[in-house]
Coordinates of C-alpha atoms (C1' of nucleotides) in Angstrom, one line a residue:
Chain A
M1 CA 63.1 37.3 -66.7
N2 CA 62.5 40.6 -65.0
N3 CA 63.2 41.3 -61.4
L4 CA 59.6 41.5 -60.3
K5 CA 59.2 38.4 -58.3
N6 CA 57.1 37.1 -55.4
L7 CA 58.4 37.7 -51.9
R8 CA 60.5 35.0 -50.3
G9 CA 58.5 32.3 -48.7
T10 CA 55.3 33.1 -50.7
V11 CA 53.9 31.1 -53.6
D12 CA 51.5 31.5 -56.5
L13 CA 48.8 28.9 -56.6
L14 CA 48.0 28.3 -60.2
P15 CA 44.7 27.0 -61.6
D16 CA 45.9 23.3 -61.9
Q17 CA 47.1 23.2 -58.3
L18 CA 44.0 24.9 -57.0
I19 CA 41.9 22.0 -58.2
K20 CA 43.3 19.9 -55.4
W21 CA 43.0 22.8 -52.9
Q22 CA 39.3 23.2 -53.8
N23 CA 38.6 19.5 -53.5
V24 CA 40.3 19.3 -50.1
E25 CA 38.6 22.4 -48.9
K26 CA 35.2 21.1 -50.0
I27 CA 35.6 17.8 -48.1
V28 CA 36.9 19.7 -45.0
L29 CA 34.0 22.3 -45.1
E30 CA 31.4 19.6 -45.5
Q31 CA 32.7 17.9 -42.4
L32 CA 32.6 21.1 -40.4
K33 CA 29.1 21.8 -41.5
R34 CA 27.9 18.4 -40.4
S35 CA 29.4 19.1 -37.0
S36 CA 27.4 22.3 -36.8
I37 CA 30.5 24.5 -36.6
K38 CA 30.1 28.1 -37.9
E39 CA 32.6 30.2 -39.7
I40 CA 34.3 33.4 -38.4
R41 CA 36.5 35.7 -40.3
T42 CA 38.8 38.1 -38.6
P43 CA 41.3 40.6 -40.1
I44 CA 44.7 39.3 -41.4
L45 CA 46.3 42.4 -39.9
E46 CA 46.1 43.1 -36.1
M47 CA 47.9 45.3 -33.6
T48 CA 51.2 43.7 -32.7
E49 CA 50.2 43.9 -29.0
L50 CA 47.5 41.4 -29.5
F51 CA 49.9 38.6 -30.4
I52 CA 52.4 39.6 -27.7
R53 CA 49.8 39.4 -25.1
G54 CA 47.9 36.4 -26.6
I55 CA 50.6 34.1 -27.6
G56 CA 53.3 35.1 -25.1
E57 CA 56.4 37.1 -25.3
G58 CA 58.7 34.3 -24.6
T59 CA 57.5 32.1 -27.5
D60 CA 59.5 31.7 -30.6
V61 CA 56.6 32.8 -32.7
V62 CA 56.5 36.2 -31.0
S63 CA 60.1 36.7 -30.3
K64 CA 61.5 35.9 -33.8
E65 CA 58.9 35.0 -36.3
M66 CA 56.4 37.8 -36.5
Y67 CA 55.8 39.8 -39.7
T68 CA 55.7 43.2 -38.1
F69 CA 55.9 46.7 -39.5
L70 CA 54.8 50.3 -38.8
D71 CA 51.8 51.6 -40.8
R72 CA 51.5 55.2 -41.9
G73 CA 50.1 56.2 -38.6
E74 CA 53.2 54.8 -36.9
R75 CA 51.2 51.9 -35.3
S76 CA 52.9 48.6 -34.9
C77 CA 51.0 46.1 -37.0
T78 CA 51.5 42.4 -37.5
L79 CA 50.3 39.9 -40.1
R80 CA 48.7 37.2 -38.0
P81 CA 50.9 34.3 -37.2
E82 CA 48.0 32.2 -36.0
G83 CA 44.3 32.5 -35.5
T84 CA 43.4 31.8 -31.9
A85 CA 44.4 35.2 -30.5
S86 CA 42.4 37.1 -33.2
V87 CA 39.3 34.9 -32.6
A88 CA 39.5 35.5 -28.9
R89 CA 39.9 39.3 -29.5
A90 CA 36.9 39.4 -31.9
L91 CA 34.7 37.5 -29.4
I92 CA 35.6 39.7 -26.5
Q93 CA 35.1 42.8 -28.6
N94 CA 31.7 41.8 -29.9
G95 CA 30.3 40.7 -26.6
I96 CA 31.0 37.1 -25.8
S97 CA 28.6 37.0 -22.8
S98 CA 25.6 37.2 -25.1
N99 CA 26.7 34.0 -26.7
P100 CA 29.0 32.1 -24.4
L101 CA 28.9 28.8 -26.2
Q102 CA 30.2 28.8 -29.8
K103 CA 31.8 26.3 -32.1
L104 CA 33.8 28.2 -34.8
W105 CA 36.1 27.6 -37.7
Y106 CA 38.2 29.9 -39.8
M107 CA 40.4 29.4 -42.8
G108 CA 43.0 31.7 -44.3
P109 CA 46.5 32.9 -44.7
M110 CA 48.9 33.2 -41.7
F111 CA 52.4 34.7 -41.7
R112 CA 55.6 33.8 -40.0
Y113 CA 59.0 35.2 -40.9
E114 CA 61.1 32.1 -41.1
R115 CA 63.5 30.4 -43.4
P116 CA 61.3 28.5 -45.9
Q117 CA 61.5 24.8 -46.2
A118 CA 59.4 22.0 -47.6
G119 CA 56.0 22.3 -45.9
R120 CA 57.0 25.7 -44.5
Q121 CA 56.4 29.1 -46.0
R122 CA 56.2 32.6 -44.7
Q123 CA 52.7 32.9 -46.0
F124 CA 50.9 29.7 -45.3
H125 CA 47.3 28.7 -44.7
Q126 CA 45.5 27.2 -41.7
L127 CA 42.2 25.8 -41.0
G128 CA 41.4 26.5 -37.4
V129 CA 38.5 25.3 -35.2
E130 CA 37.8 26.7 -31.8
F131 CA 35.2 25.5 -29.2
I132 CA 34.5 28.6 -27.1
G133 CA 33.0 28.3 -23.6
Y134 CA 33.2 24.5 -23.4
E135 CA 34.8 23.3 -20.3
S136 CA 33.9 19.6 -20.2
V137 CA 36.4 17.0 -21.3
R138 CA 33.8 15.8 -23.8
S139 CA 34.6 18.9 -25.8
D140 CA 38.3 17.8 -25.8
V141 CA 37.2 14.5 -27.1
E142 CA 35.0 15.9 -29.8
I143 CA 37.6 18.3 -31.1
I144 CA 40.3 15.7 -31.3
A145 CA 37.9 13.3 -33.0
L146 CA 36.9 16.1 -35.4
A147 CA 40.6 16.8 -36.4
W148 CA 41.1 13.1 -36.8
D149 CA 38.0 12.6 -38.9
I150 CA 38.9 15.4 -41.2
L151 CA 42.2 13.9 -41.9
K152 CA 40.7 10.5 -42.4
K153 CA 38.0 11.8 -44.7
L154 CA 40.8 13.0 -47.0
G155 CA 42.1 9.5 -47.1
I156 CA 45.3 10.3 -45.3
K157 CA 47.1 7.3 -43.9
E158 CA 50.0 6.9 -41.5
L159 CA 48.9 9.6 -39.0
N160 CA 50.1 9.7 -35.4
L161 CA 48.2 11.4 -32.7
E162 CA 50.1 12.4 -29.7
I163 CA 48.5 13.8 -26.6
N164 CA 49.6 15.2 -23.2
T165 CA 48.2 17.2 -20.4
L166 CA 49.6 20.4 -19.0
G167 CA 47.3 20.6 -16.0
D168 CA 45.7 23.8 -14.9
L169 CA 47.4 27.0 -13.7
S170 CA 47.8 25.9 -10.1
D171 CA 49.1 22.4 -11.2
R172 CA 51.6 24.2 -13.3
L173 CA 52.8 26.6 -10.7
N174 CA 53.1 23.8 -8.3
F175 CA 55.2 21.9 -10.8
Q176 CA 57.3 24.8 -11.9
E177 CA 58.4 25.5 -8.4
N178 CA 59.9 22.0 -8.2
F179 CA 61.1 22.0 -11.7
L180 CA 63.0 25.3 -11.3
K181 CA 64.7 23.9 -8.2
W182 CA 65.8 20.9 -10.1
L183 CA 66.9 23.0 -13.1
K184 CA 69.2 25.1 -10.9
T185 CA 71.1 22.1 -9.8
N186 CA 71.3 20.6 -13.3
K187 CA 71.7 23.8 -15.3
K188 CA 75.2 23.1 -16.5
A189 CA 74.3 19.8 -18.0
L190 CA 71.7 21.2 -20.3
D191 CA 72.3 22.5 -23.8
L192 CA 72.5 26.2 -24.4
D193 CA 69.1 26.6 -25.8
S194 CA 67.5 25.0 -22.8
Q195 CA 69.6 27.0 -20.4
N196 CA 68.2 30.2 -22.0
R197 CA 64.7 28.9 -21.5
I198 CA 64.9 28.5 -17.8
D199 CA 63.8 32.0 -17.1
K200 CA 61.7 32.6 -20.2
N201 CA 59.7 29.5 -20.7
P202 CA 60.9 26.5 -18.6
L203 CA 58.2 24.1 -19.8
R204 CA 59.6 24.3 -23.3
I205 CA 62.7 22.6 -22.2
F206 CA 60.8 19.3 -22.3
D207 CA 60.5 19.8 -26.0
S208 CA 64.2 19.9 -26.5
K209 CA 65.6 17.6 -29.2
N210 CA 69.1 17.7 -27.7
I211 CA 70.0 14.1 -27.0
Q212 CA 71.9 14.8 -23.8
T213 CA 69.3 17.2 -22.5
K214 CA 66.7 14.5 -23.2
K215 CA 68.6 12.0 -21.2
I216 CA 69.0 14.3 -18.2
L217 CA 65.4 15.2 -18.3
E218 CA 64.5 11.6 -17.7
N219 CA 65.3 12.2 -14.0
A220 CA 63.6 15.6 -13.8
P221 CA 60.3 16.0 -12.0
R222 CA 57.4 15.3 -14.3
L223 CA 54.3 17.6 -14.6
I224 CA 52.0 14.6 -14.6
D225 CA 53.0 13.8 -11.0
F226 CA 51.9 17.3 -9.9
L227 CA 48.4 17.2 -11.3
S228 CA 45.5 17.7 -9.0
E229 CA 43.0 14.9 -8.6
K230 CA 40.6 16.7 -10.8
S231 CA 43.1 17.3 -13.6
R232 CA 44.2 13.7 -13.4
K233 CA 40.7 12.4 -13.8
R234 CA 40.0 14.7 -16.7
Y235 CA 43.1 13.3 -18.5
S236 CA 42.3 9.7 -17.9
Y237 CA 38.7 10.3 -19.1
L238 CA 40.1 11.7 -22.3
K239 CA 42.3 8.7 -22.9
K240 CA 39.5 6.3 -22.2
Q241 CA 37.1 8.1 -24.6
L242 CA 39.7 8.0 -27.3
E243 CA 40.0 4.3 -26.8
I244 CA 36.3 3.8 -27.0
L245 CA 36.2 5.8 -30.2
K246 CA 39.0 3.7 -31.6
I247 CA 41.2 6.8 -32.2
P248 CA 44.8 5.5 -31.7
Y249 CA 47.0 7.9 -29.7
L250 CA 50.4 8.0 -28.2
E251 CA 51.0 9.6 -24.9
N252 CA 54.0 12.0 -25.1
L253 CA 54.8 13.6 -21.7
N254 CA 57.2 15.9 -23.4
L255 CA 54.6 17.5 -25.7
V256 CA 54.3 21.0 -24.4
R257 CA 53.8 23.0 -27.7
G258 CA 55.1 26.4 -28.4
L259 CA 52.4 28.8 -27.4
D260 CA 51.9 30.0 -23.9
Y261 CA 48.2 29.8 -23.6
Y262 CA 47.7 26.0 -23.4
T263 CA 46.2 24.3 -20.4
H264 CA 45.2 20.7 -19.8
T265 CA 44.9 18.9 -23.1
A266 CA 47.6 19.4 -25.7
F267 CA 47.8 17.3 -28.9
E268 CA 49.5 17.1 -32.2
I269 CA 48.9 15.0 -35.3
T270 CA 52.0 14.2 -37.4
S271 CA 52.8 12.2 -40.5
G272 CA 56.1 10.6 -41.3
S273 CA 55.8 11.4 -45.0
L274 CA 56.1 15.2 -44.4
G275 CA 59.9 15.1 -43.8
S276 CA 61.1 17.4 -41.1
Q277 CA 57.9 19.4 -40.9
A278 CA 55.9 16.5 -39.7
T279 CA 53.1 18.3 -37.8
V280 CA 49.9 18.6 -39.8
C281 CA 47.7 19.5 -36.9
G282 CA 48.3 21.0 -33.5
G283 CA 46.0 22.1 -30.8
G284 CA 45.0 22.2 -27.2
R285 CA 42.9 23.7 -24.4
Y286 CA 43.3 27.4 -23.4
D287 CA 41.1 28.0 -20.5
D288 CA 42.9 31.2 -19.3
L289 CA 43.5 33.0 -22.6
I290 CA 40.2 34.9 -22.9
K291 CA 40.3 36.2 -19.4
Q292 CA 43.9 37.1 -19.7
M293 CA 43.1 39.1 -22.7
G294 CA 40.5 41.1 -20.9
G295 CA 37.4 39.0 -21.5
P296 CA 35.2 37.1 -19.1
S297 CA 36.6 33.9 -17.8
T298 CA 35.9 31.5 -20.7
P299 CA 37.3 28.0 -21.2
A300 CA 38.1 27.0 -24.7
I301 CA 39.8 24.4 -26.9
G302 CA 40.9 24.4 -30.5
F303 CA 43.2 23.2 -33.2
A304 CA 44.8 24.3 -36.4
I305 CA 45.6 22.3 -39.5
G306 CA 48.3 23.4 -41.9
L307 CA 46.7 23.4 -45.4
E308 CA 49.9 23.2 -47.3
R309 CA 50.9 20.1 -45.4
L310 CA 47.4 18.8 -45.8
I311 CA 47.6 19.2 -49.5
L312 CA 51.0 17.4 -49.6
L313 CA 49.4 14.5 -47.7
A314 CA 46.1 14.3 -49.6
G315 CA 45.8 11.7 -52.4
K316 CA 46.4 12.3 -56.1
E317 CA 42.8 11.5 -56.9
L318 CA 41.9 14.9 -55.6
E319 CA 43.9 16.5 -58.4
A320 CA 41.6 15.5 -61.2
P321 CA 39.7 18.4 -62.8
R322 CA 36.1 18.2 -63.7
N323 CA 35.7 17.7 -67.4
T324 CA 33.8 20.0 -69.7
D325 CA 30.3 18.7 -70.2
I326 CA 29.5 20.6 -73.3
Y327 CA 31.8 22.5 -75.6
I328 CA 30.1 25.0 -77.9
I329 CA 31.7 25.4 -81.3
N330 CA 30.4 28.4 -83.1
Q331 CA 31.2 30.7 -86.0
G332 CA 29.5 33.6 -87.6
L333 CA 27.8 36.7 -86.2
I334 CA 24.3 35.3 -85.8
S335 CA 25.7 32.0 -84.5
E336 CA 27.8 33.8 -81.9
T337 CA 24.7 35.4 -80.4
L338 CA 22.7 32.2 -80.4
A339 CA 25.6 30.3 -78.8
M340 CA 26.0 32.8 -76.0
D341 CA 22.3 32.6 -75.2
L342 CA 22.3 28.8 -75.4
S343 CA 25.4 28.5 -73.1
R344 CA 23.5 30.4 -70.4
K345 CA 20.5 28.1 -70.7
L346 CA 22.7 25.0 -70.4
R347 CA 24.5 26.2 -67.3
N348 CA 21.2 26.2 -65.5
Y349 CA 21.4 22.5 -65.6
D350 CA 24.6 22.6 -63.5
L351 CA 26.6 21.5 -66.5
L352 CA 30.2 22.6 -67.1
V353 CA 29.7 24.5 -70.4
E354 CA 32.5 26.2 -72.3
L355 CA 31.7 28.6 -75.1
D356 CA 34.4 28.9 -77.7
L357 CA 35.1 32.6 -78.1
S358 CA 38.1 32.3 -80.5
G359 CA 36.3 32.8 -83.8
A360 CA 38.9 30.3 -85.2
S361 CA 38.2 27.7 -87.8
F362 CA 35.8 24.9 -87.0
S363 CA 38.8 22.5 -87.3
K364 CA 40.6 24.4 -84.5
Q365 CA 37.5 24.5 -82.3
F366 CA 37.1 20.8 -82.7
K367 CA 40.7 20.3 -81.7
K368 CA 40.2 22.4 -78.6
A369 CA 37.1 20.5 -77.6
N370 CA 39.1 17.3 -78.0
K371 CA 42.0 18.6 -75.9
L372 CA 39.6 19.5 -73.1
K373 CA 38.1 16.0 -73.2
A374 CA 34.7 17.5 -73.6
K375 CA 31.9 15.0 -73.1
S376 CA 29.8 16.5 -75.8
I377 CA 29.8 19.3 -78.3
I378 CA 27.3 21.6 -79.8
V379 CA 27.9 23.1 -83.3
I380 CA 26.4 26.3 -84.5
G381 CA 27.4 27.7 -87.8
D382 CA 25.7 29.7 -90.6
D383 CA 23.7 26.7 -91.8
E384 CA 22.4 25.9 -88.3
A385 CA 21.6 29.6 -87.6
A386 CA 19.7 29.8 -90.9
N387 CA 17.6 26.8 -89.8
K388 CA 17.2 28.1 -86.2
E389 CA 18.7 24.9 -84.8
F390 CA 22.0 23.6 -83.4
I391 CA 23.7 20.3 -83.6
I392 CA 24.5 18.4 -80.4
R393 CA 26.3 15.1 -80.0
L394 CA 28.5 13.1 -77.6
F395 CA 32.2 13.6 -78.3
D396 CA 33.8 10.4 -77.1
K397 CA 35.8 8.4 -79.7
A398 CA 33.1 5.8 -80.0
S399 CA 30.4 8.0 -81.3
T400 CA 32.1 9.6 -84.3
E401 CA 29.8 10.8 -86.9
N402 CA 26.8 9.1 -85.5
K403 CA 24.0 10.1 -83.1
E404 CA 24.2 13.7 -84.2
L405 CA 21.0 15.5 -83.3
A406 CA 19.7 18.8 -84.7
I407 CA 17.5 20.6 -82.1
S408 CA 15.6 23.8 -82.7
F409 CA 16.5 26.7 -80.4
E410 CA 12.8 26.8 -79.4
D411 CA 12.6 23.1 -78.6
D412 CA 13.6 23.0 -74.9
I413 CA 11.8 19.7 -74.3
T414 CA 13.9 17.8 -76.8
L415 CA 17.1 19.4 -75.5
E416 CA 16.3 18.5 -71.9
K417 CA 15.5 15.0 -72.9
W418 CA 18.9 14.7 -74.6
L419 CA 20.7 16.1 -71.6
I420 CA 19.0 13.8 -69.3
N421 CA 19.7 10.8 -71.4
N422 CA 23.3 11.6 -72.1
L423 CA 24.8 14.0 -69.5
L424 CA 22.6 14.0 -66.5
V425 CA 22.4 10.3 -66.1
K426 CA 22.8 8.6 -62.6
Chain B
rG1 C1' 69.3 33.0 -37.5
rC2 C1' 73.3 28.8 -38.6
rG3 C1' 75.3 24.6 -41.8
rG4 C1' 75.1 21.4 -46.8
rG5 C1' 73.3 20.9 -52.1
rC6 C1' 71.4 23.4 -56.4
rG7 C1' 69.7 27.5 -60.2
rU8 C1' 70.2 26.2 -68.7
rC9 C1' 62.8 28.2 -72.6
rG10 C1' 56.1 27.5 -69.2
rC11 C1' 57.8 22.1 -67.6
rC12 C1' 61.7 18.0 -67.9
rA13 C1' 66.5 18.3 -69.3
rA14 C1' 71.9 17.7 -72.6
rG15 C1' 76.1 20.7 -72.4
rU16 C1' 82.0 21.1 -67.3
rG17 C1' 86.5 27.0 -71.2
rG18 C1' 86.2 27.5 -77.9
rU19 C1' 81.5 30.1 -79.7
rU20 C1' 75.1 28.5 -84.3
rA21 C1' 73.1 26.6 -76.4
rA22 C1' 71.0 19.4 -78.1
rG23 C1' 66.4 16.8 -77.3
rG24 C1' 61.5 15.8 -75.2
rC25 C1' 56.7 17.7 -73.3
rA26 C1' 53.5 21.8 -73.6
rG27 C1' 52.2 26.1 -76.8
rC28 C1' 51.5 28.4 -81.7
rG29 C1' 51.0 27.9 -87.2
rG30 C1' 50.4 24.6 -91.5
rC31 C1' 49.3 19.9 -94.3
rU32 C1' 43.2 19.8 -93.4
rU33 C1' 39.3 28.0 -94.9
rG34 C1' 32.3 23.7 -91.6
rU35 C1' 34.1 18.9 -88.4
rG36 C1' 38.5 16.5 -83.6
rG37 C1' 41.6 12.4 -81.8
rC38 C1' 46.8 9.6 -85.4
rG39 C1' 50.7 11.3 -88.5
rC40 C1' 54.0 14.7 -90.8
rC41 C1' 56.2 19.8 -91.4
rG42 C1' 57.5 24.5 -89.4
rC43 C1' 58.0 28.3 -85.3
rU44 C1' 59.3 29.2 -80.1
rA45 C1' 66.3 30.9 -74.9
rU46 C1' 70.9 36.9 -79.1
rU47 C1' 71.0 33.5 -74.0
rC48 C1' 72.3 29.9 -69.5
rG49 C1' 68.7 33.4 -61.7
rG50 C1' 71.2 38.6 -61.3
rG51 C1' 75.8 41.6 -60.9
rG52 C1' 81.1 41.9 -61.2
rG53 C1' 85.8 39.6 -62.4
rU54 C1' 89.6 36.1 -64.8
rU55 C1' 90.4 35.0 -70.2
rC56 C1' 91.8 36.1 -77.0
rG57 C1' 87.2 33.4 -75.8
rA58 C1' 82.7 31.4 -70.2
rA59 C1' 76.4 28.4 -69.3
rU60 C1' 81.1 26.1 -68.0
rC61 C1' 86.6 29.1 -63.5
rC62 C1' 86.5 33.0 -59.2
rC63 C1' 83.8 36.7 -56.0
rC64 C1' 79.2 38.9 -54.5
rU65 C1' 74.0 38.7 -54.5
rC66 C1' 69.0 36.7 -55.1
rG67 C1' 66.1 32.5 -55.1
rC68 C1' 65.1 27.3 -54.4
rU69 C1' 66.1 22.9 -51.6
rC70 C1' 67.7 19.7 -47.4
rG71 C1' 69.2 19.7 -42.2
rC72 C1' 69.2 22.5 -37.3
rC73 C1' 65.9 25.7 -34.5
rC74 C1' 60.6 26.1 -34.2
rC75 C1' 55.9 25.3 -35.8
rA76 C1' 50.9 24.4 -39.3

RNA sequence: GCGGGCGUCGCCAAGUGGUUAAGGCAGCGGCUUGUGGCGCCGCUAUUCGGGGGUUCGAAUCCCCUCGCUCGCCCCA
């Protein structure tokens, strides 16, 4: 073993594992397409400033998890830790006002410099969806339903949806004033982490897992009591709609999430079978972000799904590879050329065709076809080449020796008939 | 960033101080040079994540380091 290894927290995805990835991605992308959501691709690398301003300086992601370095021009660059800030930047930069309503998705690697764990890597992958310019609660409902449906389409069970509302900016300021007062009188009773958050990010204290802090917080003022009439209505409409759509949810008043930009709706979907990294999907509304980043005032809502965690949850049935339809056994100079040509013709039928390039003995090539569980084989050797024909037959154990058919290379009609009867059925 | 566990071939592993490092799967070759699935035979770690030390002698003991893993923190 040499010392050239992958970086900590990164992994190689090998062909066998990628079968599951591709199957999962296929199902996800089909669902997005049906919902008329369009793809956007932004750079993996951005100016560090983007994330500091977009995500918030006081957040854990920015303060201790960013993959940041100086490039050759001494610019501070960061590998994106999430997608929303980049999407917002791209839209502002490319003129959001010419197209103020957009439903977008993106998929790709994200980077956070953390200690790796099950379901957590330094390079991981997210599918993100952002509804830009949509203000109505109905967009909140649609986006939660979409996240839910994607997970359901993959056959994932035991999912929990948690929701909360963070109100709008004035609700929050209103609340924070009261909350800070309360915090000052109760500061000593809180755990150290929470004490530190008082100045940086007081809302996050609600997210504390410290048992004592949790208990004390039960008597703290609650954000939900400071919501304006409008915010309150919006939230109850959301809950009512989820009930009508039969999407089960749990209200979690402590759910505030780690990024600064959220307003109103915040939600998370977790699964018990993921161990301590239970969150598979997280999202929420961010009505102020785009304006705050220098764009026009644009409401928006989105979510991100962690693909590694999604893969862990998705069923085993998605791991099965597609079997070879036709394995072409061939030997001899003329045969090789004929076989190459035939393989191209066959692939036009959307068949999975593998051409043996080994030049090994027929016996070996048969063994290979068997190992691949090829549905059928074609044999082309010197005899066949001389007769300008090839032999084709099904390769399952039942049809040994029988039903072999010799077809002329010119005879496309007979070939197509055979394919339709044997491989293209259903 | 902090705490616990672990690290023997591509994979699963036996071995816990005595020297040739079991076995299984996979892979490769053969029995069987143009016809597979079964079976049988053979090959595949000068080396036990890496470095240093203790010892006559280490995969086995000690130190450091790297990585994995679980928990905390946080998130996807």
